[in-house]
Amino acid sequence: MSEIIAAASAPKIGFVSLGCPKALTDSELILTQLRAEGYETSKTFAGADLVIVNTCGFIDDAVKESLDTIGEALAENGKVIVTGCLGAKAGASSADAGSLVREMHPSVLAVTGPHATQEVMDAVHLHVPKPHDPFVDLVPAQGIKLTPKHYAYLKISEGCNHRCSFCIIPSMRGDLDSRLIGEVLGEAQRLFESGVKELLVISQDTSAYGVDIKYRTGFWDGKPVKTKLFDLVASLGEMAKKHGAWVRLHYVYPYPHVDEIIPMMAEGLVLPYLDVPFQHAHPEVLKRMKRPASGERNLERILRWREICPEIVIRSTFIAGFPGETEEQFESLLDFLREAQIDRAGCFAYSPVGGATANDLDGALPEEVREERRARFMAVAEAVSTEKLKRRIGATLQVLVDSAPAMGRKGGIGRSYADAPEIDGVVRLLPPEKASKTLKVGEFTKARVVSTDGHDLIAQPI
Ligand code: SF4
């Protein structure tokens, strides 16, 4: 009972819908999305640019019919994406979802389970790029970006499951809502293809990615991938490598599983840069703040990260003068800053936010104390940071150029792996010594560090 759903002209997708009404609604969702994006459907396998087979895996006959249809589509067209219930089944050789289809038809382009419109669309985009009509489409393929063309933010989830006492984000944005991995990786791919050289992974709590959907398995490039931080970082790292681009991770809480991504930083898959919002170091204050991972031994963890990946740069934000913070607790925060050698630290003097539960805590400190602690914190943070920057003098760094008037003849501004845009320092590039050397926005240059200036490095392009 297969039917090829058809229409006319380019690019054309052949679509076979098999199985029950639930599968049919999945087919409708995919076809609607295809149509919305300007794809057309083909009456025949041979006349299509790609074929999607939505399969059924309920009874043996249905499995046979699905496998036969995939075989037919492969023989007549060659480019086939499989979705639906059969796509979720494991075969004899592996416990992985999708392995049954792959065992029978190894040349299919991608296999997804049911209810996977986005993953199917991601696979379609990869093999038959979305038609783009500049007269009709107001939105470019990679979406509208407010950042310069060469870097972009990739939001992997919305909301947060924590209830830090000073924060009202969960009451505004709700609980954690992770985007499926296939959707996130599809967006990353489009961004890299549009020329993005630095991808900044953001969320409220990057370490918790996927926890709300039980790390659901998605599909990317025909392979099952978990909606989980480790899999996300590994996949983004591989993708970035192909495009000669950077991946930078923000808002990573120091849970034990974060340790698993440090070797990927040491290998160079993603930038050895971690933005970890510690907010404080004293366990009592962290407890009153109700911080995630408040029981972790953060100092030991950081020291171990530095053993595995000595070049790692850690950025963090802190709060000074939280209600009930004693002088001794504040001093222990300063000790932490020195011992952990936090490369880039920002600090806010605590100030109550309407609706936050911290407002009800005892021990509110006068504004002068909060401000005075913030100033002392920043003095220590700057001493640590400046000292660390000085150690870079003489080193050669890869720098991504953000600004280079006149092809960089008068120098330019860029950033190294240690500098996230907007929040960290920059690398001030001197005019190149060789007349043939130019600097271009969005391209990398190597530069030798000659001196420092506050949070910035001064470097000679080479
Ligand atoms: S501060 Fe706490 S509650 Fe607020 S978004 Fe971050 S982790 Fe969630």
Coordinates of C-alpha atoms and ligand atoms in Angstrom, one line a residue:
M1 CA 0.0 0.0 0.0
S2 CA 2.7 2.4 -0.9
E3 CA 1.9 5.6 -2.7
I4 CA 4.3 8.1 -4.2
I5 CA 3.0 11.6 -3.3
A6 CA 3.6 13.8 -6.2
A7 CA 3.6 17.3 -7.7
A8 CA 5.9 19.2 -10.2
S9 CA 9.4 20.8 -10.7
A10 CA 12.8 21.6 -8.8
P11 CA 14.5 20.5 -6.4
K12 CA 12.3 17.4 -6.3
I13 CA 11.8 14.9 -3.5
G14 CA 10.1 11.5 -4.0
F15 CA 8.1 10.5 -1.0
V16 CA 6.8 7.1 0.0
S17 CA 4.5 6.8 3.0
L18 CA 3.9 3.4 4.5
G19 CA 2.1 2.2 7.6
C20 CA -0.4 3.4 10.1
P21 CA -2.1 6.8 10.5
K22 CA 0.6 7.9 13.0
A23 CA 3.1 7.4 10.3
L24 CA 0.9 9.2 7.9
T25 CA 0.8 12.3 10.1
D26 CA 4.6 12.2 10.3
S27 CA 4.6 12.1 6.5
E28 CA 2.3 15.1 6.4
L29 CA 4.5 17.1 8.7
I30 CA 7.6 16.3 6.6
L31 CA 5.8 17.1 3.3
T32 CA 4.4 20.4 4.8
Q33 CA 7.9 21.4 5.8
L34 CA 9.3 20.4 2.4
R35 CA 6.7 22.5 0.7
A36 CA 7.2 25.4 3.1
E37 CA 10.8 25.4 2.2
G38 CA 10.2 25.4 -1.5
Y39 CA 10.9 21.8 -2.4
E40 CA 8.6 20.0 -4.8
T41 CA 7.6 16.4 -4.9
S42 CA 8.2 13.9 -7.7
K43 CA 5.9 11.3 -9.1
T44 CA 8.7 8.9 -9.8
F45 CA 11.8 7.8 -8.0
A46 CA 13.9 8.4 -11.2
G47 CA 12.6 12.0 -11.5
A48 CA 13.5 13.0 -8.0
D49 CA 16.7 14.5 -6.6
L50 CA 16.3 12.4 -3.4
V51 CA 13.7 9.9 -2.1
I52 CA 12.3 9.7 1.5
V53 CA 10.8 6.4 2.6
N54 CA 8.6 6.6 5.7
T55 CA 8.6 3.0 6.9
C56 CA 6.5 0.7 9.0
G57 CA 8.1 -1.9 11.3
F58 CA 5.1 -3.4 13.0
I59 CA 4.7 -6.9 11.5
D60 CA 7.0 -9.0 9.3
D61 CA 5.0 -8.2 6.2
A62 CA 5.3 -4.5 6.8
V63 CA 9.0 -4.8 7.5
K64 CA 9.4 -6.7 4.2
E65 CA 7.4 -4.1 2.3
S66 CA 9.4 -1.3 3.7
L67 CA 12.8 -2.9 3.0
D68 CA 11.6 -3.7 -0.6
T69 CA 10.5 -0.2 -1.2
I70 CA 13.9 1.2 0.1
G71 CA 15.6 -1.3 -2.3
E72 CA 13.5 -0.1 -5.2
A73 CA 14.2 3.6 -4.4
L74 CA 17.9 2.9 -4.1
A75 CA 17.9 1.0 -7.5
E76 CA 16.0 3.7 -9.3
N77 CA 17.3 6.8 -7.6
G78 CA 20.3 6.1 -5.4
K79 CA 19.7 8.9 -2.8
V80 CA 17.4 7.6 -0.1
I81 CA 16.6 8.8 3.4
V82 CA 14.7 6.4 5.6
T83 CA 12.4 7.5 8.4
G84 CA 9.7 5.9 10.5
C85 CA 9.3 2.9 12.8
L86 CA 11.6 0.6 11.0
G87 CA 14.3 3.2 11.2
A88 CA 14.2 2.9 15.0
K89 CA 14.8 -0.9 14.9
A90 CA 18.1 -2.5 15.8
G91 CA 19.5 -5.3 13.5
A92 CA 21.4 -8.5 14.3
S93 CA 24.9 -6.9 14.3
S94 CA 24.3 -3.9 16.6
A95 CA 22.0 -2.6 19.3
D96 CA 21.9 0.8 17.6
A97 CA 18.6 2.2 16.4
G98 CA 18.6 2.1 12.6
S99 CA 21.1 -0.7 12.3
L100 CA 18.5 -3.1 10.8
V101 CA 17.9 -0.8 7.8
R102 CA 21.7 -0.2 7.4
E103 CA 22.4 -3.9 7.5
M104 CA 20.0 -4.5 4.6
H105 CA 20.7 -1.3 2.7
P106 CA 24.1 0.2 3.7
S107 CA 24.0 2.9 1.1
V108 CA 21.0 4.8 2.5
L109 CA 22.0 8.4 3.2
A110 CA 20.3 8.7 6.6
V111 CA 18.1 6.7 8.9
T112 CA 15.8 8.2 11.6
G113 CA 13.1 6.9 13.8
P114 CA 9.4 8.1 13.8
H115 CA 8.4 11.7 14.7
A116 CA 11.6 13.0 13.3
T117 CA 10.7 15.8 11.0
Q118 CA 13.6 18.0 11.9
E119 CA 16.2 15.2 11.5
V120 CA 14.7 14.3 8.2
M121 CA 14.8 17.9 7.1
D122 CA 18.4 18.2 8.3
A123 CA 19.3 15.2 6.2
V124 CA 17.5 16.6 3.2
H125 CA 19.3 19.9 3.6
L126 CA 22.6 18.2 3.7
H127 CA 22.1 16.2 0.5
V128 CA 19.8 18.5 -1.5
P129 CA 20.3 22.1 -0.3
K130 CA 17.2 24.1 0.4
P131 CA 16.1 26.2 -2.6
H132 CA 16.8 29.9 -2.0
D133 CA 14.9 32.6 -3.9
P134 CA 16.3 36.0 -3.1
F135 CA 13.1 37.6 -4.3
V136 CA 10.8 35.6 -2.1
D137 CA 13.0 34.5 0.9
L138 CA 13.5 37.2 3.4
V139 CA 15.5 34.9 5.6
P140 CA 18.9 33.5 4.4
A141 CA 19.5 29.8 4.6
Q142 CA 21.4 30.1 7.9
G143 CA 18.6 32.3 9.4
I144 CA 18.9 35.9 10.6
K145 CA 22.0 36.6 12.6
L146 CA 22.8 39.7 14.6
T147 CA 26.4 38.8 14.9
P148 CA 29.1 39.6 12.3
K149 CA 29.2 37.0 9.5
H150 CA 32.2 35.1 10.9
Y151 CA 30.9 34.2 14.3
A152 CA 27.5 33.0 15.6
Y153 CA 25.7 31.8 18.7
L154 CA 24.2 28.4 18.7
K155 CA 21.5 28.1 21.4
I156 CA 21.1 24.4 22.4
S157 CA 18.4 24.8 25.0
E158 CA 16.1 27.2 26.7
G159 CA 15.1 27.5 30.3
C160 CA 16.7 26.0 33.4
N161 CA 15.9 23.3 35.9
H162 CA 17.8 24.9 38.8
R163 CA 16.5 27.5 41.2
C164 CA 19.4 29.6 42.2
S165 CA 18.2 31.9 44.9
F166 CA 19.4 35.1 43.2
C167 CA 17.9 34.3 39.7
I168 CA 14.5 34.6 38.2
I169 CA 15.3 33.1 34.8
P170 CA 13.4 29.9 35.4
S171 CA 10.3 31.8 36.4
M172 CA 10.5 33.8 33.1
R173 CA 11.8 31.1 30.7
G174 CA 10.5 27.9 32.3
D175 CA 12.3 24.6 32.9
L176 CA 15.1 23.2 30.7
D177 CA 13.9 22.6 27.2
S178 CA 16.7 21.1 25.1
R179 CA 16.6 21.2 21.3
L180 CA 17.1 17.8 19.7
I181 CA 20.6 17.1 18.7
G182 CA 19.8 16.7 15.0
E183 CA 18.2 20.1 14.9
V184 CA 21.2 21.7 16.7
L185 CA 23.8 20.0 14.5
G186 CA 21.8 20.9 11.4
E187 CA 21.9 24.6 12.4
A188 CA 25.6 24.3 13.1
Q189 CA 26.2 22.8 9.7
R190 CA 24.3 25.6 8.0
L191 CA 26.2 28.2 9.9
F192 CA 29.6 26.7 9.1
E193 CA 28.5 26.5 5.4
S194 CA 27.5 30.2 5.4
G195 CA 31.1 31.1 6.5
V196 CA 30.9 31.1 10.3
K197 CA 34.4 30.6 11.7
E198 CA 33.5 30.6 15.4
L199 CA 30.5 29.0 16.9
L200 CA 29.6 29.9 20.4
V201 CA 27.5 27.3 22.2
I202 CA 25.1 28.9 24.6
S203 CA 22.2 28.0 26.9
Q204 CA 21.4 28.7 30.6
D205 CA 23.0 25.4 31.6
T206 CA 25.1 23.8 28.9
S207 CA 26.2 20.9 31.1
A208 CA 22.5 19.8 31.5
Y209 CA 21.9 19.5 27.8
G210 CA 19.4 16.7 27.0
V211 CA 18.6 15.8 30.6
D212 CA 15.0 16.9 30.2
I213 CA 14.5 14.6 27.2
K214 CA 16.5 11.7 28.8
Y215 CA 19.3 12.2 26.3
R216 CA 17.0 11.2 23.5
T217 CA 18.8 9.6 20.5
G218 CA 18.6 11.7 17.4
F219 CA 20.3 11.2 14.0
W220 CA 23.0 13.1 12.3
D221 CA 24.7 12.2 9.1
G222 CA 22.8 8.9 9.2
K223 CA 24.2 7.9 12.6
P224 CA 22.5 7.8 15.9
V225 CA 23.7 10.6 18.2
K226 CA 22.5 11.3 21.8
T227 CA 21.2 14.7 22.8
K228 CA 24.0 15.0 25.4
L229 CA 26.9 17.4 26.0
F230 CA 29.6 14.9 25.2
D231 CA 28.0 13.8 21.8
L232 CA 27.2 17.4 21.0
V233 CA 30.8 18.6 21.6
A234 CA 32.3 15.6 19.7
S235 CA 30.0 16.2 16.7
L236 CA 30.5 19.9 16.6
G237 CA 34.3 19.4 17.0
E238 CA 34.4 17.1 13.9
M239 CA 32.2 19.5 11.9
A240 CA 34.3 22.5 12.9
K241 CA 37.5 20.6 11.9
K242 CA 36.2 20.1 8.4
H243 CA 35.4 23.8 8.1
G244 CA 38.6 25.0 9.8
A245 CA 36.5 26.7 12.4
W246 CA 36.3 27.2 16.2
V247 CA 33.8 25.9 18.7
R248 CA 33.6 27.7 22.1
L249 CA 31.6 26.5 25.1
H250 CA 29.7 28.9 27.4
Y251 CA 27.7 28.4 30.7
V252 CA 29.2 25.0 31.5
Y253 CA 28.6 24.0 35.1
P254 CA 31.3 21.9 36.7
Y255 CA 29.5 18.6 36.9
P256 CA 31.7 15.5 36.8
H257 CA 30.8 14.6 33.2
V258 CA 32.3 17.9 32.1
D259 CA 35.7 16.1 32.7
E260 CA 35.0 14.0 29.6
I261 CA 35.1 17.0 27.3
I262 CA 38.5 18.3 28.4
P263 CA 40.5 15.7 26.4
M264 CA 38.6 16.9 23.3
M265 CA 40.0 20.4 24.1
A266 CA 43.5 19.0 24.5
E267 CA 43.1 17.3 21.1
G268 CA 42.1 20.6 19.5
L269 CA 38.6 19.5 18.5
V270 CA 37.0 22.4 20.4
L271 CA 38.7 25.5 21.9
P272 CA 40.4 24.9 25.2
Y273 CA 38.2 27.6 26.7
L274 CA 35.5 27.1 29.3
D275 CA 33.0 29.6 30.5
V276 CA 32.0 28.3 33.9
P277 CA 29.8 30.6 36.0
F278 CA 31.0 29.6 39.5
Q279 CA 29.5 32.7 41.2
H280 CA 31.3 31.8 44.5
A281 CA 33.8 29.3 45.9
H282 CA 32.7 28.9 49.5
P283 CA 30.4 25.9 50.1
E284 CA 28.2 27.7 52.5
V285 CA 27.6 30.6 50.2
L286 CA 27.0 28.3 47.3
K287 CA 24.5 26.4 49.3
R288 CA 22.6 29.6 50.2
M289 CA 22.8 30.5 46.5
K290 CA 21.3 27.0 45.7
R291 CA 23.9 26.7 42.9
P292 CA 24.1 23.7 40.7
A293 CA 27.1 21.5 41.4
S294 CA 27.6 23.3 44.7
G295 CA 29.0 20.2 46.3
E296 CA 31.7 19.6 43.7
R297 CA 35.3 20.2 44.6
N298 CA 35.8 22.8 42.0
L299 CA 39.4 23.7 42.8
E300 CA 40.6 20.1 42.4
R301 CA 38.6 19.7 39.3
I302 CA 40.1 22.8 37.7
L303 CA 43.6 21.7 38.6
R304 CA 42.9 18.3 37.0
W305 CA 41.6 20.0 33.9
R306 CA 44.8 22.0 33.7
E307 CA 46.8 18.8 33.9
I308 CA 44.9 17.2 31.0
C309 CA 44.9 20.4 29.0
P310 CA 47.5 22.9 30.2
E311 CA 46.4 25.7 27.8
I312 CA 42.8 25.7 29.0
V313 CA 41.5 29.2 29.7
I314 CA 38.7 29.5 32.3
R315 CA 36.3 32.4 32.3
S316 CA 33.8 32.9 35.1
T317 CA 31.5 35.3 36.8
F318 CA 31.1 35.8 40.6
I319 CA 28.9 37.6 43.0
A320 CA 30.5 39.5 45.9
G321 CA 28.6 40.5 49.0
F322 CA 25.8 37.8 48.8
P323 CA 23.5 37.9 51.9
G324 CA 25.2 36.4 54.8
E325 CA 28.7 36.3 53.2
T326 CA 31.2 36.6 56.0
E327 CA 34.6 38.3 55.6
E328 CA 36.2 34.9 55.9
Q329 CA 34.0 33.4 53.2
F330 CA 34.8 36.3 50.9
E331 CA 38.5 35.8 51.6
S332 CA 38.2 32.1 50.6
L333 CA 36.7 33.3 47.3
L334 CA 39.8 35.4 46.7
D335 CA 42.0 32.4 47.6
F336 CA 40.1 30.3 45.1
L337 CA 40.6 32.9 42.4
R338 CA 44.4 32.9 43.0
E339 CA 44.7 29.1 43.3
A340 CA 42.4 28.2 40.4
Q341 CA 44.2 30.9 38.3
I342 CA 40.9 32.0 36.7
D343 CA 42.0 33.6 33.5
R344 CA 39.0 35.9 33.0
A345 CA 36.8 36.8 35.9
G346 CA 33.8 39.2 36.1
C347 CA 32.2 40.2 39.4
F348 CA 28.9 41.8 40.4
A349 CA 28.3 43.3 43.7
Y350 CA 25.1 41.4 44.9
S351 CA 22.0 43.3 44.2
P352 CA 18.5 42.0 44.9
V353 CA 16.4 41.2 41.8
G354 CA 12.6 41.5 42.2
G355 CA 11.0 38.1 42.7
A356 CA 14.2 36.3 43.7
T357 CA 14.1 34.1 46.8
A358 CA 17.5 35.4 48.0
N359 CA 15.7 38.6 48.9
D360 CA 14.3 36.8 51.9
L361 CA 17.6 35.6 53.2
D362 CA 19.0 36.9 56.4
G363 CA 22.3 38.8 56.6
A364 CA 21.9 41.4 53.8
L365 CA 25.1 43.4 53.6
P366 CA 25.2 47.2 53.2
E367 CA 25.9 48.5 49.7
E368 CA 29.4 49.9 50.7
V369 CA 30.5 46.4 51.8
R370 CA 29.2 44.7 48.7
E371 CA 30.9 47.3 46.5
E372 CA 34.1 47.2 48.5
R373 CA 34.3 43.4 48.1
R374 CA 33.6 43.7 44.4
A375 CA 36.5 46.1 44.1
R376 CA 38.8 43.9 46.1
F377 CA 37.8 40.9 44.0
M378 CA 38.5 42.7 40.7
A379 CA 41.9 43.8 42.0
V380 CA 42.9 40.2 42.6
A381 CA 41.2 39.0 39.4
E382 CA 43.1 41.5 37.3
A383 CA 46.4 40.7 39.0
V384 CA 45.9 37.0 38.1
S385 CA 44.7 37.7 34.6
T386 CA 47.5 40.2 33.8
E387 CA 50.1 37.8 35.1
K388 CA 48.7 35.0 33.0
L389 CA 48.6 37.3 29.9
K390 CA 52.2 38.3 30.4
R391 CA 53.2 34.6 30.2
R392 CA 52.0 34.7 26.6
I393 CA 54.6 37.2 25.4
G394 CA 56.7 35.5 22.8
A395 CA 54.0 32.9 22.0
T396 CA 52.5 32.5 18.5
L397 CA 48.7 32.4 18.5
Q398 CA 46.0 31.8 16.0
V399 CA 44.0 34.9 15.8
L400 CA 40.5 35.4 14.2
V401 CA 40.4 38.9 12.7
D402 CA 37.3 40.9 13.7
S403 CA 38.4 44.2 12.2
A404 CA 41.0 45.2 9.7
P405 CA 40.6 48.5 7.9
A406 CA 42.5 48.8 4.6
M407 CA 43.3 45.1 4.5
G408 CA 45.1 45.4 7.8
R409 CA 47.8 47.8 6.5
K410 CA 47.4 49.8 9.7
G411 CA 46.9 46.7 11.8
G412 CA 43.6 45.4 13.1
I413 CA 41.7 43.8 16.0
G414 CA 41.3 40.0 16.5
R415 CA 40.8 37.4 19.2
S416 CA 42.7 34.3 20.2
Y417 CA 41.1 31.1 21.6
A418 CA 41.3 32.8 25.0
D419 CA 39.0 35.6 24.0
A420 CA 35.2 35.3 23.5
P421 CA 33.6 38.2 21.6
E422 CA 32.2 41.1 23.7
I423 CA 33.2 39.7 27.1
D424 CA 36.9 39.1 27.1
G425 CA 40.0 41.0 25.9
V426 CA 41.2 41.3 22.3
V427 CA 44.4 40.8 20.4
R428 CA 45.5 44.1 18.9
L429 CA 47.3 43.4 15.7
L430 CA 50.2 45.6 14.6
P431 CA 50.6 46.5 10.9
P432 CA 52.1 43.4 9.2
E433 CA 55.8 43.8 8.6
K434 CA 55.7 42.1 5.2
A435 CA 54.0 44.2 2.5
S436 CA 52.5 41.0 1.0
K437 CA 50.7 40.1 4.3
T438 CA 47.1 41.3 4.5
L439 CA 44.5 40.9 7.3
K440 CA 40.9 40.1 6.4
V441 CA 37.8 40.1 8.7
G442 CA 36.6 36.6 9.4
E443 CA 40.0 35.0 8.5
F444 CA 42.6 33.6 10.7
T445 CA 46.1 34.9 11.0
K446 CA 49.1 33.8 13.1
A447 CA 50.5 36.5 15.3
R448 CA 53.4 36.6 17.7
V449 CA 52.6 38.3 21.1
V450 CA 54.9 41.2 21.8
S451 CA 53.3 42.8 24.8
T452 CA 50.2 43.2 26.9
D453 CA 47.9 46.1 27.6
G454 CA 45.4 45.6 30.4
H455 CA 43.2 42.6 29.3
D456 CA 44.5 42.8 25.7
L457 CA 47.5 41.4 23.9
I458 CA 49.5 43.2 21.4
A459 CA 50.8 41.0 18.6
Q460 CA 52.7 41.1 15.3
P461 CA 51.0 39.2 12.4
I462 CA 53.3 36.7 10.8
Ligands
SF4_1 S1 21.6 31.3 37.6 FE1 20.8 29.2 38.3 S2 18.6 29.3 38.1 FE2 19.5 31.0 36.9 S3 19.7 30.2 34.9 FE3 21.7 29.9 35.9 S4 21.6 27.9 36.8 FE4 19.5 28.4 36.2

